[in-house]
Amino acid sequence: MPGHRISKAKDIKRSTTGNGVMADALMLTNMRLPRGERRSIGVSGAGHFVDAADLASSPHTRIDCDANVVIPGLVDAHLHLDKTLLGGAWRSHTASDSVAERIRNERLERRRIPVPLSVRAEALLQLAISQGTTALRTHVDIDDDIGLEGLEAILNLREQYRPQVHIDIVAFPQSGIVRCPGVADLLDAALRAGADAIGGLDPYALDQDRDAHLKVVFDLADKHAKKIDIHLHELGVEGRRSVAGISEYTRASGMGGRVTISHAFCLGDGSTAEISVAADDLARSGVAIITAAPGASPIPAIDTLTNAGVRVAAGSDNVRDLWSPFGNASMIERCMLVCWRSGWRRDDALERSLKLATFDAAAILGLDDYGLEPGCLADAVVLPALNIPQAIVERPAPLLVMSRGQIRHRATTLKTTTADERRH
Ligand SMILES: [Zn+2]
């Protein structure tokens, strides 16, 4: 992925970060890259990677990665910051399994949670960052009960954390659009207020009218020049009719490359021929798929999709909320779950799973300057492993998390030396 080139002479010197804090240049040494090769890379005070050689004669702090594997910052392509119960005491799961019942339960219970949404969302965001996430897409509930309350909290959180993490916000009609008068206007207001994308949800199963649902979603996306990310839990033929509708609307609106379907259980629930037809349709239309590798629901046939040319990424989805008691915001663990559910065992497949939480997710979010090359934003994670397959299998806690060139988390086992210390 191309990264923009920056003025190295200016960038290597001490300079201010997004927080206005003076930052030293850094050098990560003894990094083990995914293919096993060793490398050092510089990190400018302004938060971009630079050639190690260009930094060598300038003052800098050195962090020895001790031959552990280094990957770019992780990208969580589907998270619900506003729903989590983290930040409060354990709460027993009470919802039954259907989507409709979980929506009803959530609307009832969320007003009884004693910890404010902003506190809970920040707890999840901090957890995600500590797990190595440096960019994420979050869906925020917009409905006729909560209105824009959740959105306002998440917009504030995004501002507060802008110097350390990229947050893409989807205005998500969790209770439906057609069946909920006023929600279309709220979505309109949410996009005006700063949401980056409009969501959707089960056009047949929830709103009982695929075209009325999709028309609102695509019209609003077009009006505000925003992206689209639709939750689709519908199974089998019904789900694939929704997939076909989303593909058709995407082609008609010229929005290829800006539309995503999350979950898409129906792409793991049918014959190979049926799923191949849908995959070709999605590839032609430029619609991407995001999966959370769900426990009891079908996982999309990722091989069939990627072979057809569909971009696929992964996301945590629900983390410790009224929809699921599970989740820890670790995208390394999510990659393991993708492998587990997809029957991937060989090293090349384990390694490929990481693309779903790095480069492919970054492309869906439209991130520029992503990767471990000079010129890219200095977002990186050091994992205590010899290679990616070992990291995916063992899911270790990161030894180091860096975003925008700043250390967000560091294990004490990694040795750090300043320029002064190296002189003595
Ligand atoms: Zn979701």
Coordinates of C-alpha atoms and ligand atoms in Angstrom, one line a residue:
M1 CA 0.0 0.0 0.0
P2 CA 1.5 3.3 -1.0
G3 CA 2.5 5.7 1.8
H4 CA 3.1 9.4 1.2
R5 CA 6.6 10.6 1.3
I6 CA 7.4 13.3 3.8
S7 CA 10.2 15.8 4.3
K8 CA 12.7 13.7 6.2
A9 CA 15.0 16.6 7.1
K10 CA 12.2 18.4 8.8
D11 CA 10.5 15.4 10.2
I12 CA 13.3 13.6 12.0
K13 CA 14.0 16.5 14.4
R14 CA 12.3 16.9 17.6
S15 CA 8.8 18.2 16.8
T16 CA 5.4 18.5 18.3
T17 CA 2.9 15.6 18.3
G18 CA -0.9 16.0 17.8
N19 CA -1.0 16.7 21.6
G20 CA 1.4 19.5 21.3
V21 CA 3.9 17.6 23.4
M22 CA 7.5 17.6 22.3
A23 CA 8.5 14.1 21.1
D24 CA 11.8 12.5 20.5
A25 CA 12.7 10.5 17.4
L26 CA 12.8 6.7 18.0
M27 CA 14.5 3.8 16.4
L28 CA 13.0 0.3 16.6
T29 CA 15.9 -2.1 16.2
N30 CA 16.2 -5.9 15.8
M31 CA 12.6 -6.2 14.5
R32 CA 11.7 -9.6 13.0
L33 CA 9.4 -9.0 10.0
P34 CA 6.7 -11.4 9.0
R35 CA 9.0 -13.2 6.5
G36 CA 11.7 -13.6 9.1
E37 CA 14.1 -10.9 7.9
R38 CA 15.5 -8.5 10.5
R39 CA 15.3 -4.8 10.2
S40 CA 15.5 -1.5 12.0
I41 CA 13.3 1.4 11.3
G42 CA 13.3 5.0 12.4
V43 CA 10.3 6.9 13.8
S44 CA 10.2 10.6 13.4
G45 CA 9.1 13.0 16.1
A46 CA 6.1 13.8 14.0
G47 CA 5.0 10.2 14.0
H48 CA 6.0 8.7 10.7
F49 CA 8.4 5.9 9.8
V50 CA 11.7 7.0 8.3
D51 CA 14.7 5.0 7.0
A52 CA 16.8 3.9 9.9
A53 CA 19.9 5.2 8.1
D54 CA 18.5 8.7 7.9
L55 CA 18.0 8.8 11.7
A56 CA 21.3 7.2 12.7
S57 CA 23.2 10.5 13.2
S58 CA 20.3 12.3 14.9
P59 CA 19.6 12.0 18.6
H60 CA 17.0 9.3 19.2
T61 CA 15.8 6.8 21.7
R62 CA 16.3 3.1 20.7
I63 CA 14.0 0.3 21.5
D64 CA 15.4 -3.2 21.0
C65 CA 12.6 -5.5 19.7
D66 CA 14.7 -8.5 20.7
A67 CA 14.0 -10.3 17.4
N68 CA 10.3 -10.4 18.1
V69 CA 7.8 -10.2 15.2
V70 CA 6.6 -6.7 14.3
I71 CA 3.4 -6.0 12.4
P72 CA 1.6 -2.8 11.4
G73 CA -1.0 -1.4 13.8
L74 CA -4.1 -3.6 14.0
V75 CA -7.3 -2.5 12.4
D76 CA -10.7 -3.5 13.9
A77 CA -13.2 -3.1 11.1
H78 CA -16.3 -3.7 13.2
L79 CA -16.7 -2.7 16.8
H80 CA -19.6 -1.4 18.9
L81 CA -17.9 1.1 21.4
D82 CA -21.3 2.5 22.5
K83 CA -22.8 -0.9 23.6
T84 CA -20.1 -2.3 25.9
L85 CA -20.6 -2.9 29.6
L86 CA -16.9 -2.7 30.3
G87 CA -16.1 -0.1 33.0
G88 CA -18.8 -1.5 35.2
A89 CA -19.3 -4.7 37.3
W90 CA -20.0 -8.0 35.7
R91 CA -23.6 -8.2 34.3
S92 CA -25.2 -11.5 33.6
H93 CA -26.3 -12.0 30.0
T94 CA -30.1 -12.0 29.8
A95 CA -31.1 -11.8 26.1
S96 CA -32.3 -14.8 24.1
D97 CA -30.7 -15.5 20.8
S98 CA -32.8 -13.9 18.0
V99 CA -31.8 -10.5 16.6
A100 CA -35.3 -9.1 17.3
E101 CA -35.2 -10.2 20.9
R102 CA -31.7 -8.8 21.5
I103 CA -32.8 -5.5 20.1
R104 CA -35.9 -5.5 22.4
N105 CA -33.8 -6.5 25.4
E106 CA -31.1 -3.8 24.7
R107 CA -33.6 -1.0 24.4
L108 CA -35.0 -2.1 27.8
E109 CA -31.8 -2.7 29.6
R110 CA -29.4 0.1 28.4
R111 CA -31.2 2.8 30.4
R112 CA -30.5 0.8 33.6
I113 CA -26.8 0.5 33.2
P114 CA -25.3 2.6 36.0
V115 CA -22.0 3.6 34.2
P116 CA -22.4 6.4 31.6
L117 CA -21.9 5.4 27.9
S118 CA -18.9 7.7 27.5
V119 CA -17.1 5.9 30.4
R120 CA -17.9 2.4 29.1
A121 CA -16.9 3.3 25.5
E122 CA -13.6 4.8 26.7
A123 CA -12.9 1.6 28.7
L124 CA -13.3 -0.5 25.5
L125 CA -11.3 1.9 23.4
Q126 CA -8.4 1.8 25.9
L127 CA -8.6 -2.0 25.9
A128 CA -8.5 -2.1 22.1
I129 CA -5.5 0.2 22.0
S130 CA -3.7 -2.0 24.6
Q131 CA -4.3 -5.0 22.3
G132 CA -2.6 -3.2 19.4
T133 CA -5.5 -1.6 17.6
T134 CA -4.6 1.7 16.0
A135 CA -7.6 2.2 13.8
L136 CA -11.2 1.0 14.0
R137 CA -14.7 1.3 12.6
T138 CA -17.4 1.6 15.2
H139 CA -21.2 1.3 14.7
V140 CA -23.2 3.7 16.9
D141 CA -26.9 3.0 17.6
I142 CA -29.3 5.6 16.2
D143 CA -32.9 4.9 17.0
D144 CA -36.1 6.6 18.1
D145 CA -35.3 6.1 21.7
I146 CA -31.6 7.0 22.1
G147 CA -31.6 9.5 19.2
L148 CA -28.1 11.0 18.7
E149 CA -27.1 10.6 22.3
G150 CA -24.6 7.8 21.7
L151 CA -23.3 9.5 18.6
E152 CA -22.5 12.6 20.5
A153 CA -20.5 10.6 23.1
I154 CA -18.6 8.7 20.4
L155 CA -17.8 11.9 18.5
N156 CA -16.4 13.4 21.6
L157 CA -14.3 10.3 22.3
R158 CA -13.0 10.4 18.8
E159 CA -11.8 14.0 19.2
Q160 CA -10.2 13.1 22.5
Y161 CA -8.3 10.1 21.1
R162 CA -7.6 11.5 17.6
P163 CA -3.9 11.8 18.2
Q164 CA -3.6 8.1 19.0
V165 CA -6.3 6.1 17.1
H166 CA -8.3 6.5 13.9
I167 CA -12.0 6.0 14.5
D168 CA -14.5 5.6 11.6
I169 CA -18.1 6.1 12.8
V170 CA -21.1 4.4 11.2
A171 CA -24.6 5.8 12.0
F172 CA -26.3 2.5 12.7
P173 CA -30.1 2.1 12.7
Q174 CA -30.1 -0.8 15.2
S175 CA -33.9 -0.9 15.4
G176 CA -34.6 -0.5 11.7
I177 CA -35.5 2.4 9.4
V178 CA -38.8 1.7 7.7
R179 CA -40.5 0.3 10.9
C180 CA -39.2 3.2 13.0
P181 CA -40.7 6.6 12.0
G182 CA -38.2 9.4 12.4
V183 CA -35.0 7.3 12.2
A184 CA -34.3 8.3 8.6
D185 CA -34.2 11.9 9.7
L186 CA -32.0 11.0 12.7
L187 CA -29.6 9.2 10.3
D188 CA -29.6 12.3 8.1
A189 CA -28.7 14.4 11.2
A190 CA -26.0 11.9 12.2
L191 CA -24.2 12.1 8.9
R192 CA -24.4 15.9 9.1
A193 CA -23.0 15.8 12.6
G194 CA -19.9 13.9 11.6
A195 CA -20.6 10.2 11.1
D196 CA -18.4 8.8 8.3
A197 CA -20.8 6.1 7.1
I198 CA -24.5 5.1 7.2
G199 CA -25.4 1.6 8.4
G200 CA -28.3 -0.7 7.7
L201 CA -29.7 -3.9 9.1
D202 CA -31.5 -6.9 7.7
P203 CA -33.7 -5.2 5.0
Y204 CA -36.1 -8.2 4.8
A205 CA -36.1 -9.7 8.3
L206 CA -36.3 -6.4 10.2
D207 CA -37.9 -3.8 8.0
Q208 CA -39.7 -6.3 5.8
D209 CA -39.0 -4.2 2.7
R210 CA -35.6 -4.6 1.1
D211 CA -35.9 -1.8 -1.4
A212 CA -37.5 0.8 0.9
H213 CA -34.6 0.1 3.4
L214 CA -31.8 0.3 0.8
K215 CA -33.3 3.4 -0.8
V216 CA -33.0 5.4 2.4
V217 CA -29.5 4.1 3.0
F218 CA -28.1 4.8 -0.4
D219 CA -29.9 8.1 -0.9
L220 CA -28.5 9.4 2.4
A221 CA -25.0 8.2 1.6
D222 CA -25.2 9.9 -1.7
K223 CA -26.6 13.1 -0.3
H224 CA -23.8 13.4 2.3
A225 CA -21.0 11.7 0.2
K226 CA -20.5 9.1 2.9
K227 CA -19.7 5.4 3.0
I228 CA -22.1 2.5 3.7
D229 CA -21.7 -0.5 6.0
I230 CA -24.8 -2.8 6.4
H231 CA -25.3 -5.4 9.1
L232 CA -26.7 -8.5 7.4
H233 CA -27.7 -11.5 9.6
E234 CA -30.3 -12.9 7.1
L235 CA -29.5 -16.5 6.2
G236 CA -29.7 -18.5 2.9
V237 CA -31.7 -17.3 0.0
E238 CA -33.2 -14.3 1.8
G239 CA -29.8 -13.1 2.7
R240 CA -28.4 -13.5 -0.8
R241 CA -31.4 -11.5 -2.1
S242 CA -30.3 -8.7 0.2
V243 CA -26.7 -9.2 -1.0
A244 CA -27.9 -8.9 -4.6
G245 CA -29.9 -5.8 -3.8
I246 CA -26.9 -4.1 -2.1
S247 CA -24.7 -5.0 -5.1
E248 CA -27.3 -3.6 -7.5
Y249 CA -27.7 -0.4 -5.6
T250 CA -23.9 0.0 -5.4
R251 CA -23.5 -0.3 -9.1
A252 CA -26.4 2.0 -9.8
S253 CA -25.1 4.7 -7.5
G254 CA -21.5 4.3 -8.6
M255 CA -20.4 3.7 -5.0
G256 CA -18.2 0.7 -5.6
G257 CA -15.3 0.6 -3.1
R258 CA -17.3 2.5 -0.5
V259 CA -19.9 -0.1 0.5
T260 CA -19.4 -2.9 3.0
I261 CA -21.6 -5.7 4.2
S262 CA -20.9 -6.8 7.8
H263 CA -21.5 -10.4 8.9
A264 CA -23.1 -11.8 5.7
F265 CA -23.9 -15.2 7.3
C266 CA -25.7 -16.1 4.0
L267 CA -22.3 -16.3 2.3
G268 CA -21.5 -19.3 4.4
D269 CA -25.0 -20.8 4.2
G270 CA -25.6 -22.2 0.7
S271 CA -24.0 -24.3 -2.0
T272 CA -20.6 -23.5 -3.4
A273 CA -22.3 -22.5 -6.7
E274 CA -24.8 -20.1 -4.9
I275 CA -22.0 -18.5 -2.9
S276 CA -19.8 -18.1 -6.0
V277 CA -22.6 -16.3 -7.9
A278 CA -22.9 -13.9 -5.0
A279 CA -19.1 -13.5 -4.7
D280 CA -18.8 -12.6 -8.4
D281 CA -21.7 -10.1 -8.0
L282 CA -20.0 -8.4 -5.0
A283 CA -16.6 -8.3 -6.8
R284 CA -18.2 -6.7 -9.9
S285 CA -19.9 -4.1 -7.7
G286 CA -17.0 -3.3 -5.4
V287 CA -18.7 -4.4 -2.2
A288 CA -16.5 -5.6 0.7
I289 CA -17.3 -8.1 3.4
I290 CA -16.5 -7.9 7.1
T291 CA -16.7 -10.9 9.4
A292 CA -16.4 -11.4 13.2
A293 CA -16.1 -15.1 12.8
P294 CA -19.2 -15.6 14.9
G295 CA -19.7 -18.5 17.2
A296 CA -22.9 -20.2 16.2
S297 CA -23.7 -18.5 12.9
P298 CA -22.2 -19.4 9.5
I299 CA -19.0 -17.6 8.6
P300 CA -18.7 -16.3 5.0
A301 CA -16.7 -18.5 2.7
I302 CA -13.6 -16.2 2.7
D303 CA -11.6 -18.3 0.2
T304 CA -14.5 -18.2 -2.3
L305 CA -14.9 -14.4 -1.8
T306 CA -11.2 -13.5 -2.0
N307 CA -10.7 -15.8 -5.1
A308 CA -13.5 -13.8 -6.8
G309 CA -11.8 -10.6 -5.9
V310 CA -13.9 -9.5 -2.9
R311 CA -12.1 -7.6 -0.2
V312 CA -12.6 -9.2 3.2
A313 CA -11.8 -7.9 6.7
A314 CA -12.4 -8.8 10.3
G315 CA -13.8 -7.1 13.3
S316 CA -14.6 -7.7 17.0
D317 CA -18.3 -6.8 16.8
N318 CA -19.8 -7.1 20.3
V319 CA -17.4 -6.9 23.2
R320 CA -18.9 -7.6 26.6
D321 CA -22.3 -6.1 25.9
L322 CA -26.0 -6.9 25.9
W323 CA -25.5 -8.8 22.7
S324 CA -22.6 -11.0 23.8
P325 CA -20.8 -11.6 27.1
F326 CA -17.6 -12.5 25.1
G327 CA -14.9 -10.5 23.3
N328 CA -11.6 -8.9 24.4
A329 CA -11.0 -6.5 21.5
S330 CA -7.9 -8.5 20.4
M331 CA -7.7 -8.6 16.6
I332 CA -5.0 -11.3 16.9
E333 CA -7.5 -13.4 18.7
R334 CA -10.1 -12.5 16.0
C335 CA -7.7 -13.7 13.3
M336 CA -7.4 -17.0 15.2
L337 CA -11.2 -17.3 15.3
V338 CA -11.3 -16.7 11.5
C339 CA -8.8 -19.5 11.0
W340 CA -10.6 -21.8 13.5
R341 CA -14.0 -21.2 11.9
S342 CA -12.7 -21.4 8.3
G343 CA -10.7 -24.6 8.9
W344 CA -7.4 -22.8 8.1
R345 CA -4.4 -24.7 9.6
R346 CA -1.4 -24.2 7.4
D347 CA 1.1 -21.5 8.0
D348 CA 0.2 -19.6 4.8
A349 CA -3.4 -19.5 5.8
L350 CA -2.7 -18.4 9.4
E351 CA -0.5 -15.7 8.0
R352 CA -3.1 -14.6 5.5
S353 CA -5.7 -14.2 8.2
L354 CA -3.7 -11.3 9.6
K355 CA -4.4 -9.3 6.3
L356 CA -8.0 -9.2 7.5
A357 CA -7.0 -7.2 10.5
T358 CA -4.3 -5.1 8.8
F359 CA -4.0 -4.2 5.1
D360 CA -7.4 -5.3 3.9
A361 CA -9.2 -3.7 6.8
A362 CA -7.1 -0.5 6.3
A363 CA -8.1 -0.4 2.7
I364 CA -11.8 -0.7 3.6
L365 CA -11.5 2.1 6.1
G366 CA -9.6 4.2 3.4
L367 CA -6.5 4.6 5.6
D368 CA -3.6 6.3 3.9
D369 CA 0.0 5.8 4.8
Y370 CA -0.6 2.4 6.3
G371 CA 2.2 -0.2 6.8
L372 CA 5.7 -0.5 8.1
E373 CA 7.5 1.4 5.3
P374 CA 9.2 4.8 5.5
G375 CA 6.6 7.5 5.0
C376 CA 3.8 5.5 6.7
L377 CA 2.2 6.5 9.9
A378 CA 4.3 4.9 12.7
D379 CA 1.7 2.5 14.0
A380 CA 3.2 -0.9 15.0
V381 CA 2.8 -3.8 17.3
V382 CA 5.5 -6.1 18.6
L383 CA 4.4 -9.6 19.5
P384 CA 6.4 -12.2 21.4
A385 CA 6.6 -14.7 18.6
L386 CA 9.0 -15.9 15.9
N387 CA 6.4 -15.4 13.2
I388 CA 2.8 -14.6 12.4
P389 CA 1.4 -18.2 12.5
Q390 CA 2.8 -18.6 16.1
A391 CA 1.3 -15.2 17.1
I392 CA -2.1 -16.1 15.7
V393 CA -2.1 -19.5 17.5
E394 CA -0.8 -18.3 20.8
R395 CA -2.6 -14.8 20.9
P396 CA 0.0 -13.3 23.2
A397 CA -0.3 -9.8 24.7
P398 CA 1.7 -7.3 22.7
L399 CA 5.1 -6.4 24.0
L400 CA 4.8 -2.9 22.5
V401 CA 2.0 -0.9 20.9
M402 CA 3.0 2.3 19.0
S403 CA 0.6 4.7 17.3
R404 CA 1.6 7.9 15.5
G405 CA 5.1 7.3 16.7
Q406 CA 4.1 7.3 20.4
I407 CA 4.4 4.3 22.7
R408 CA 0.9 3.4 24.0
H409 CA 2.0 0.2 25.8
R410 CA 5.4 -1.3 26.4
A411 CA 6.4 -4.5 28.3
T412 CA 9.3 -3.9 30.7
T413 CA 11.2 -6.8 29.0
L414 CA 11.9 -4.6 25.9
K415 CA 15.2 -2.7 26.4
T416 CA 15.1 1.1 25.8
T417 CA 18.2 3.3 25.6
T418 CA 18.4 7.0 25.0
A419 CA 21.2 8.7 23.0
D420 CA 22.8 9.9 26.3
E421 CA 22.8 6.4 27.8
R422 CA 24.5 5.0 24.6
R423 CA 27.3 7.6 24.9
H424 CA 28.3 6.3 28.4
Ligands
ZN1 ZN -22.3 -5.3 14.7

